[in-house]
Short mmCIF file of C-alpha atoms and ligand atoms in Angstrom, two decimals:
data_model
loop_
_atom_site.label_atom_id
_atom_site.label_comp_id
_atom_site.label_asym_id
_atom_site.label_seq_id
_atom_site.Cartn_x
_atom_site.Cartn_y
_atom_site.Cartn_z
CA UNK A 14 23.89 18.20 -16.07
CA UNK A 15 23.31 18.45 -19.77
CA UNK A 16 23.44 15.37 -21.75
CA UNK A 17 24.38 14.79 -25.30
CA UNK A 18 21.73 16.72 -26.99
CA UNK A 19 21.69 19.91 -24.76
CA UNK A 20 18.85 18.16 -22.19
CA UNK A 21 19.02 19.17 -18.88
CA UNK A 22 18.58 15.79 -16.56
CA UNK A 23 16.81 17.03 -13.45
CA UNK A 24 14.93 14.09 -12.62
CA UNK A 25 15.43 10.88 -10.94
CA UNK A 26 12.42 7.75 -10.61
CA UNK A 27 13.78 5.55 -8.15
CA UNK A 28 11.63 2.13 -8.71
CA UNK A 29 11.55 0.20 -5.35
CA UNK A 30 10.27 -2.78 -5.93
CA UNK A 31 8.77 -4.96 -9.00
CA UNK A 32 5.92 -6.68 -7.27
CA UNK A 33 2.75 -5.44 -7.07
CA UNK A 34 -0.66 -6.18 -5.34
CA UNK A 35 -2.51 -5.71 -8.97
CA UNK A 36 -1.86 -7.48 -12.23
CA UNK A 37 -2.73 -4.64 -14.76
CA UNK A 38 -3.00 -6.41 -18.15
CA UNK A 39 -1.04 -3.95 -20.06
CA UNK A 40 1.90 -3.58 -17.44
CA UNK A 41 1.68 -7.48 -15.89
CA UNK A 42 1.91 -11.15 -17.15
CA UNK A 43 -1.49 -12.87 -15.24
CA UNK A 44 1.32 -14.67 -13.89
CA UNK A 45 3.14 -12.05 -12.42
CA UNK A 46 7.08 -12.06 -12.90
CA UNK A 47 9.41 -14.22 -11.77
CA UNK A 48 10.20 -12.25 -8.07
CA UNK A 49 13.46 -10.36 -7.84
CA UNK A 50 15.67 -12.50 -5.01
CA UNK A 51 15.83 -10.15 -1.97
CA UNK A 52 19.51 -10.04 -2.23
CA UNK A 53 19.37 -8.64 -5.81
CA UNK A 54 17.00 -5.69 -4.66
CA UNK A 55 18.90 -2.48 -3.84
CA UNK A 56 18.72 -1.11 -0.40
CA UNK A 57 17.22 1.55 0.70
CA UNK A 58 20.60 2.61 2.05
CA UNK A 59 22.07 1.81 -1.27
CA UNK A 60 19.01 3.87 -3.01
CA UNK A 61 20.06 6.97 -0.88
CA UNK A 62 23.42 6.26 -1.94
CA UNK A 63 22.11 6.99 -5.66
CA UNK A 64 20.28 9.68 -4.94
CA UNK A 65 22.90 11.55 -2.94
CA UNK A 66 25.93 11.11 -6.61
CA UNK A 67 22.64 12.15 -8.91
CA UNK A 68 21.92 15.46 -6.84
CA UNK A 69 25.68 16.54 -6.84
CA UNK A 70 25.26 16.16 -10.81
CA UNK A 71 21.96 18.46 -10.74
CA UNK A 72 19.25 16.21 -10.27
CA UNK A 73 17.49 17.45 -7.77
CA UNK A 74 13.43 15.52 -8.10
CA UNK A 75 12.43 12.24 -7.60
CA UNK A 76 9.57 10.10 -7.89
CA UNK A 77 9.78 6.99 -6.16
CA UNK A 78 7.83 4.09 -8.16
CA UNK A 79 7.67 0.31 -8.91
CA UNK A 80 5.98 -2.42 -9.01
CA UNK A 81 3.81 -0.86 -6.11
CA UNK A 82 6.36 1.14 -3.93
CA UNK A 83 3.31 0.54 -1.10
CA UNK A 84 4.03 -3.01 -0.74
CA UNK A 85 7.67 -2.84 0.32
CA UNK A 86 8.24 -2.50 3.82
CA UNK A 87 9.68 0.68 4.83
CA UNK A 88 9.30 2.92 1.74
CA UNK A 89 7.68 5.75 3.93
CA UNK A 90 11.23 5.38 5.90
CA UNK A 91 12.84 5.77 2.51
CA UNK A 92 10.76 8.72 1.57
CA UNK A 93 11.68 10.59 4.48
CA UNK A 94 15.49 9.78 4.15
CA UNK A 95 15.43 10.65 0.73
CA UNK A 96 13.56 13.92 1.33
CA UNK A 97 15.82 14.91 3.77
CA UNK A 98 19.35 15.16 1.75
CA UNK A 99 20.57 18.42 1.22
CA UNK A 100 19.68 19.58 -2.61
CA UNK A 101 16.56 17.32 -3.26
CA UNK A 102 13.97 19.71 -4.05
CA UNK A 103 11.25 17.45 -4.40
CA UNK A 104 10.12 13.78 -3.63
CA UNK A 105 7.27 12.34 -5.24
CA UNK A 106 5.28 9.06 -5.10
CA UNK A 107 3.31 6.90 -7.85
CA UNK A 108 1.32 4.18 -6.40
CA UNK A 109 -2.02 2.71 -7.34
CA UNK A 110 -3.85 4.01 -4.24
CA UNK A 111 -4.86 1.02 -2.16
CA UNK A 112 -2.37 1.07 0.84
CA UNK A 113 -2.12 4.76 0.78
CA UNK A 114 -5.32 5.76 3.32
CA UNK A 115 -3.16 4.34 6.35
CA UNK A 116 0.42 5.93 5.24
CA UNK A 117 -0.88 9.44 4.11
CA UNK A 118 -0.64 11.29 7.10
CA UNK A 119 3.13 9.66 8.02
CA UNK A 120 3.58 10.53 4.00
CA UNK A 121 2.81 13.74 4.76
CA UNK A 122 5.00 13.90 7.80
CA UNK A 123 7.97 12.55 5.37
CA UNK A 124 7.77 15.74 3.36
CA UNK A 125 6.35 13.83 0.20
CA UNK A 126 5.91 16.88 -2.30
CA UNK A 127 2.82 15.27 -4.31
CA UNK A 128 1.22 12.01 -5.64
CA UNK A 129 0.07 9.87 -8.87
CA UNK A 130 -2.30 7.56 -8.37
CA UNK A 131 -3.39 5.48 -11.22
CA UNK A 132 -6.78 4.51 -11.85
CA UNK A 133 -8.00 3.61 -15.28
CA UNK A 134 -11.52 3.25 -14.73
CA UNK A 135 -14.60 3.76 -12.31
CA UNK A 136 -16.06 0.89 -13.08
CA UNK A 137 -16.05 -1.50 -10.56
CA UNK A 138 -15.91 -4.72 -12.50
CA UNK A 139 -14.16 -2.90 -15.39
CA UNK A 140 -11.15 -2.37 -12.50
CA UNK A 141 -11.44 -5.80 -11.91
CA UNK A 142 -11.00 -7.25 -15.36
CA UNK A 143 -8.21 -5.10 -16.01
CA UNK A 144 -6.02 -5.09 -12.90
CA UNK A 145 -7.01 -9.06 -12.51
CA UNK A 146 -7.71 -8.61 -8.85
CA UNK A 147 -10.78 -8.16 -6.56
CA UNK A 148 -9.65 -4.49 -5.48
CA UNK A 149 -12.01 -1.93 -6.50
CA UNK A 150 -12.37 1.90 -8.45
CA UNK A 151 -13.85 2.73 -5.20
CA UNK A 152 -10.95 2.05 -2.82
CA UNK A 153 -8.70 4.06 -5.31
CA UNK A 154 -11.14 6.90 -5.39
CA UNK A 155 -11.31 7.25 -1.15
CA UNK A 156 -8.04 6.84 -2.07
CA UNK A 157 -7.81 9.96 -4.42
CA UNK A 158 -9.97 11.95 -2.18
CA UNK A 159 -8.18 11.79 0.85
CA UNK A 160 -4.99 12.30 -0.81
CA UNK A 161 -6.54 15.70 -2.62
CA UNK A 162 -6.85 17.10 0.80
CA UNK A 163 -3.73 16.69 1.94
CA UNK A 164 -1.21 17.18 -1.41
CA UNK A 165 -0.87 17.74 -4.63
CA UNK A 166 -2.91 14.80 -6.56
CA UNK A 167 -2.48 13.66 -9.89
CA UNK A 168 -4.90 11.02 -11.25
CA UNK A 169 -3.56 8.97 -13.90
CA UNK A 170 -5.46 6.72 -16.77
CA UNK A 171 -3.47 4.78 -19.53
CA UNK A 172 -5.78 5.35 -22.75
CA UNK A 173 -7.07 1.72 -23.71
CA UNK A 174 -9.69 0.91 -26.24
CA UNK A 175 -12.20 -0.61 -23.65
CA UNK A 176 -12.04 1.82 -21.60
CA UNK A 177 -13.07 5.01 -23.72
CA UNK A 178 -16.39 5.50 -22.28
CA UNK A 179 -14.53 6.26 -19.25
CA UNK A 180 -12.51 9.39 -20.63
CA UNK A 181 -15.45 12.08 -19.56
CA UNK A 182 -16.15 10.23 -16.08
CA UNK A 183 -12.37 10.48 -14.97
CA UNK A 184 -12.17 14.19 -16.13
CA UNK A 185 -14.70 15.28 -14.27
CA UNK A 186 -12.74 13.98 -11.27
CA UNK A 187 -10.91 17.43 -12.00
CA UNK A 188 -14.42 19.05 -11.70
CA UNK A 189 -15.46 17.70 -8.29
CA UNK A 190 -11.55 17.57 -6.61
CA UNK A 191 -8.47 19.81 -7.14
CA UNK A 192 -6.82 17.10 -8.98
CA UNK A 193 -5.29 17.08 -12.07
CA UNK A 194 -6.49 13.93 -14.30
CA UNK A 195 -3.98 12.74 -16.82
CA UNK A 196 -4.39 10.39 -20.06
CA UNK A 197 -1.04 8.69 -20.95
CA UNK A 198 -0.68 6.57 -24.42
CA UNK A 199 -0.07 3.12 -23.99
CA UNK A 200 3.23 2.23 -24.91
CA UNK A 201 4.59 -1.35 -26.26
CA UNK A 202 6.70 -2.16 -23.54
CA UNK A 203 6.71 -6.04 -21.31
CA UNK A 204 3.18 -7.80 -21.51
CA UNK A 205 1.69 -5.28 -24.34
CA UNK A 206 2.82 -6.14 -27.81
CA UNK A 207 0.79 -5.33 -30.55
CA UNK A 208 -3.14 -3.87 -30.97
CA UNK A 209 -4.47 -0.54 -31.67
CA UNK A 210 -4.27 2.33 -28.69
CA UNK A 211 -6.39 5.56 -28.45
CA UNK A 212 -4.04 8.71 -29.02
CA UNK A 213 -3.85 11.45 -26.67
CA UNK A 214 -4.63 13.35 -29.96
CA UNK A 215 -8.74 12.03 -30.54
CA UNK A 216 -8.62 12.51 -26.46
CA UNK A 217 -8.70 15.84 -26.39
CA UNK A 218 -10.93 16.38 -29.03
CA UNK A 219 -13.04 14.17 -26.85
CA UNK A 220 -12.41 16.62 -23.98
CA UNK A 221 -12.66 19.55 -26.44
CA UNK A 222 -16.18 18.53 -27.30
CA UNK A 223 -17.34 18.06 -23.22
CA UNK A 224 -15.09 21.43 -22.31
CA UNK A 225 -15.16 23.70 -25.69
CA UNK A 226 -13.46 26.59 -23.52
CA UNK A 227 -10.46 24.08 -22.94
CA UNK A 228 -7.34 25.87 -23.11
CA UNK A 229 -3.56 25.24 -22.97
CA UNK A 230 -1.92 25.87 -19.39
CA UNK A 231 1.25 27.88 -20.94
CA UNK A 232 2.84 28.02 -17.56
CA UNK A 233 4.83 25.23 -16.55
CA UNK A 234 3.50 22.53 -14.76
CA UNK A 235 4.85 19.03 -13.56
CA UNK A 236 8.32 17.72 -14.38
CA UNK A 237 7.14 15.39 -16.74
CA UNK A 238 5.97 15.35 -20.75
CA UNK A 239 2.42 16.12 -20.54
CA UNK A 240 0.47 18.77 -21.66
CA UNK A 241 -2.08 20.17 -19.62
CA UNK A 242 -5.20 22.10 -20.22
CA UNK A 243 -7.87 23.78 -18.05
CA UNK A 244 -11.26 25.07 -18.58
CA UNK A 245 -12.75 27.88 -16.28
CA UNK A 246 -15.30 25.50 -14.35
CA UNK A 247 -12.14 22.35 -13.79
CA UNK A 248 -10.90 22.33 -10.27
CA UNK A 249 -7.55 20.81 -11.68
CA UNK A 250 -6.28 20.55 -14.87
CA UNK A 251 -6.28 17.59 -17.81
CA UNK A 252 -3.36 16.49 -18.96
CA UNK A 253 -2.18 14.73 -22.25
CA UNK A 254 0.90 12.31 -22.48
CA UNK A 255 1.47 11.39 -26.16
CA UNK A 256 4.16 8.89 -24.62
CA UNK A 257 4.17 7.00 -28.60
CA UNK A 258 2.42 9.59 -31.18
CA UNK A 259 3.73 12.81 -30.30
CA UNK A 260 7.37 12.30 -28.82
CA UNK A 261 8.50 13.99 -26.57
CA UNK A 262 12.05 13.38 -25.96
CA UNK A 263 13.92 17.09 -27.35
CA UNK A 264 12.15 17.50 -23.81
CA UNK A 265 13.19 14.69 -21.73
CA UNK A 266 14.62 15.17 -18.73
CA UNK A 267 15.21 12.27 -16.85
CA UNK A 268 16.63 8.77 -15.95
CA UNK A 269 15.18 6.12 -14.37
CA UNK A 270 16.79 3.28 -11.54
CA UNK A 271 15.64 -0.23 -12.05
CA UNK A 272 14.99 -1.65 -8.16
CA UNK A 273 17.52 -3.90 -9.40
CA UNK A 274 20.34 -0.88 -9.83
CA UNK A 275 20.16 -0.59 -13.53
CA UNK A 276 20.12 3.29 -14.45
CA UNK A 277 18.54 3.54 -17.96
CA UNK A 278 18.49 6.53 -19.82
CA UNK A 279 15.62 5.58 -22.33
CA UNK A 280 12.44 3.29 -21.46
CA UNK A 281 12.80 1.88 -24.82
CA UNK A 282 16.09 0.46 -24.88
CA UNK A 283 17.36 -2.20 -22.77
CA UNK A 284 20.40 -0.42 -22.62
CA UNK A 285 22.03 1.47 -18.94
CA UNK A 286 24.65 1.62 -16.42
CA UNK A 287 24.99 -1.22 -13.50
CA UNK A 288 25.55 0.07 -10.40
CA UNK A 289 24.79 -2.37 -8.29
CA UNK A 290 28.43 -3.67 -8.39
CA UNK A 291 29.66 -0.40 -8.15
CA UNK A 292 27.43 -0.20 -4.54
CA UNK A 293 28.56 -3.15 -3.83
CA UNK A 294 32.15 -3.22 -4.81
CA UNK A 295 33.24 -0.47 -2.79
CA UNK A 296 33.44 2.22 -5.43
CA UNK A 297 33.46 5.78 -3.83
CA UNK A 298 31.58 8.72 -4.46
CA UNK A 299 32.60 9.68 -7.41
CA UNK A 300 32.90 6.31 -8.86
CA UNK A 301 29.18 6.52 -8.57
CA UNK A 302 29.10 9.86 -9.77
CA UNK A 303 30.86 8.87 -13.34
CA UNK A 304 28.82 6.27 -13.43
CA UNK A 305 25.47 8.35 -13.42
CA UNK A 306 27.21 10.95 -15.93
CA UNK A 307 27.75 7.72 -17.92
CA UNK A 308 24.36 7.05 -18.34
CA UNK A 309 23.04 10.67 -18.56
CA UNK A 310 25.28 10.54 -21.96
CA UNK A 311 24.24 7.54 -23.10
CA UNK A 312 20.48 9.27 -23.65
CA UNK A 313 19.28 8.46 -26.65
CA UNK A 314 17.92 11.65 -28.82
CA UNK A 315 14.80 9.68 -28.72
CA UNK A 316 12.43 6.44 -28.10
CA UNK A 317 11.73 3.83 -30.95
CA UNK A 318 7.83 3.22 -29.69
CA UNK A 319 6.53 3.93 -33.58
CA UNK A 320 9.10 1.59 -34.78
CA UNK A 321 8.72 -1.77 -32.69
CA UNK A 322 11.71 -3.48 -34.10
CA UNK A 323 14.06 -1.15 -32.61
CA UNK A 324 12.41 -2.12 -28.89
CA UNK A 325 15.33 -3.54 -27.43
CA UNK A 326 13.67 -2.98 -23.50
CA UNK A 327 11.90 -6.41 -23.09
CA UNK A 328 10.96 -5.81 -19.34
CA UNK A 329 7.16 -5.51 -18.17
CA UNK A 330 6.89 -1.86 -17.28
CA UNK A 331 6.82 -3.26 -13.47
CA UNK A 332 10.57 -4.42 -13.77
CA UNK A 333 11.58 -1.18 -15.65
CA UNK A 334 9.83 0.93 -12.92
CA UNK A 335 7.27 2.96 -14.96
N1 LIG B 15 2.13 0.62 -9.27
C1 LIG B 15 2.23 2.02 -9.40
C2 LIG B 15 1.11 2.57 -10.24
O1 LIG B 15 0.41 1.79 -10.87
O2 LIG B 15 0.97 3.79 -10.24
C3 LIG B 15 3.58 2.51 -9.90
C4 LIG B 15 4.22 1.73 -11.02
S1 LIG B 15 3.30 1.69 -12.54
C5 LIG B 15 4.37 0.71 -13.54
C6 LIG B 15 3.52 3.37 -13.08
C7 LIG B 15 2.63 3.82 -14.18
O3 LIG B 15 2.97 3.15 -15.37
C8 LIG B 15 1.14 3.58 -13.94
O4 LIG B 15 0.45 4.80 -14.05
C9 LIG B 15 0.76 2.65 -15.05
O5 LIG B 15 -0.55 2.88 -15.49
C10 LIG B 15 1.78 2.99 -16.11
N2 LIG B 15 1.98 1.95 -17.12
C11 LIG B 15 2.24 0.64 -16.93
N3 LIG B 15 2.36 -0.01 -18.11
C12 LIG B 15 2.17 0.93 -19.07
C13 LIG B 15 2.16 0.90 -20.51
N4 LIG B 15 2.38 -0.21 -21.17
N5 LIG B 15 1.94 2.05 -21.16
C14 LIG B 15 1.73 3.21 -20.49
N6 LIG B 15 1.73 3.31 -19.14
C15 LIG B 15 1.93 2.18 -18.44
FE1 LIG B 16 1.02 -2.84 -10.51
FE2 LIG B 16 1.18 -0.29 -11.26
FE3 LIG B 16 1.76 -2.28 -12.98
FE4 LIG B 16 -0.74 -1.97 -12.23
S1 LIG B 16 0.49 -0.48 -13.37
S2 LIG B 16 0.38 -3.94 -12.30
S3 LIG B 16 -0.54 -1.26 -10.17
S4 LIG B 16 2.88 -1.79 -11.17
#
């Protein structure tokens, strides 16, 4: 379906859950949230529900997210369900990588189309001072590798000032793996307020400098924003996502569930459709339809990240699902 500015809406990220085995400074209070009551989680029947009204209106990919989709019970279940309804093209997962070696091959067996895993660093300690936990690079790097063998595997790094010695080492995971390695601007949203952030922009003339035959990918690739390049001796591809600097929203295509049942049509705006009461309530199919049409009108023509005063989303990126 085509929203109010001509946009296509084609894609769906389903968050699961807001907890999360790590505590990522620039996603996370140390505390953590306050824990969403059971009762106020949607089901995964409920989920499907969703899923089922968003692919009659032409939304035919998801990416099921969080918190850490890993840590609720049953998400590889989910996955399968979800994979399985007539018209969903594809179903894919982003998850930090440390319960995925024991799930892959039942992910696998789901029909899961491809996975993000993030991973900011591959520095040990480094991990551990940002995700405040005692998990390590290493676990998320078996992680990657096992995952690289089985499905498509993106690698994805939020661009933060302490960690720019680290944009060459995680490129050249696209050297040694078929994996594409992503950079993503950090965007003011929940725990991260104010401070300067690298731009995708002095990143690739970072990656310029250690590739100089770097060169667009013209073709598409992905359903998302970024812009990917290759260079003739890079397994995979790097990819750019100038989520603040650039904007990319004439090219947005998607809407996002809150594991709560708020659809949002913008990350920046507190602003979307309950349908938990409609779930709840007894509405019927296309009750839930209108809904989602609702919110696929209410898109925004674009995010407010360069002017913070307009934020109106105050959720960590957990809650929001990011
Ligand atoms: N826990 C999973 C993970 O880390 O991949 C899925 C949820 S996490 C919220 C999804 C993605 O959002 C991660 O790649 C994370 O790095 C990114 N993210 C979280 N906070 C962000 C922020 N403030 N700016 C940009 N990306 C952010
Ligand atoms: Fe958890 Fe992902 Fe947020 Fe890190 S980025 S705290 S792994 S939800």
């Amino acid at each position: 379906m085509l929203d109010a500015f001509g946009r296509e809406i084609r894609y769906l990220r389903l968050s699961v859950t807001d907890r999360c085995n790590l505590r990522c400074r620039y996603c996370m209070p140390d505390e953590g949230v306050p824990p969403t009551a059971h009762d106020d989680l949607l089901r995964y029947e409920e989920l499907l529900r969703v899923a089922k009204a968003a692919v009659s209106l032409g939304i035919d990919r998801f990416k099921v997210t969080g918190g850490e989709p890993l840590v609720r019970r049953g998400c590889v279940d989910f996955i399968r369900h979800l994979k399985a309804l007539p018209g969903v093209r594809q179903v894919t997962l982003t998850t930090n990588g440390l319960l995925l070696p024991p799930l892959l091959d039942e992910l696998c067996a789901a029909g899961l189309d491809g996975v993000n895993i993030s991973l900011d660093t591959l520095d040990n300690a480094q991990y551990q001072r940002l995700t405040r936990r005692a998990h390590t690079a290493d676990e998320v790097l078996c992680a990657v590798r096992l995952c690289a063998a089985r499905l498509p595997t993106k690698v994805n790094a939020v661009l933060l000032p302490e960690t720019a010695g680290q944009l060459i080492p995680l490129s050249e995971l696209a050297q040694a793996l078929p994996v594409d390695v992503r950079f993503i601007e950090r965007m003011p949203l929940g725990t991260v307020q104010t401070g300067q952030t690298p731009t995708a922009a002095a990143a690739l003339d970072r990656l310029r400098a250690r590739w100089p035959r770097l060169k667009p990918v013209t073709e598409p690739r992905g359903n998302g924003p970024a812009r990917y390049f290759h260079a003739p001796d890079l397994q995979g591809c790097l990819g750019l996502i100038d989520a603040v600097s650039h904007g990319f929203c004439d090219r947005c295509n998607r809407l996002r569930l809150t594991c709560t049942g708020l659809l949002k049509p913008c990350l920046c705006y507190e602003q979307g459709v309950e349908l938990k009461p409609l779930l709840r309530g007894g509405a019927d199919d296309a009750a839930l339809q209108k809904a989602i049409r609702e919110a696929i009108l209410q898109k925004p023509a674009a995010h407010c990240f360069a002017q913070r005063k307009n934020i109106t989303e105050h959720k960590s990126m957990n809650q929001i699902g990011g």
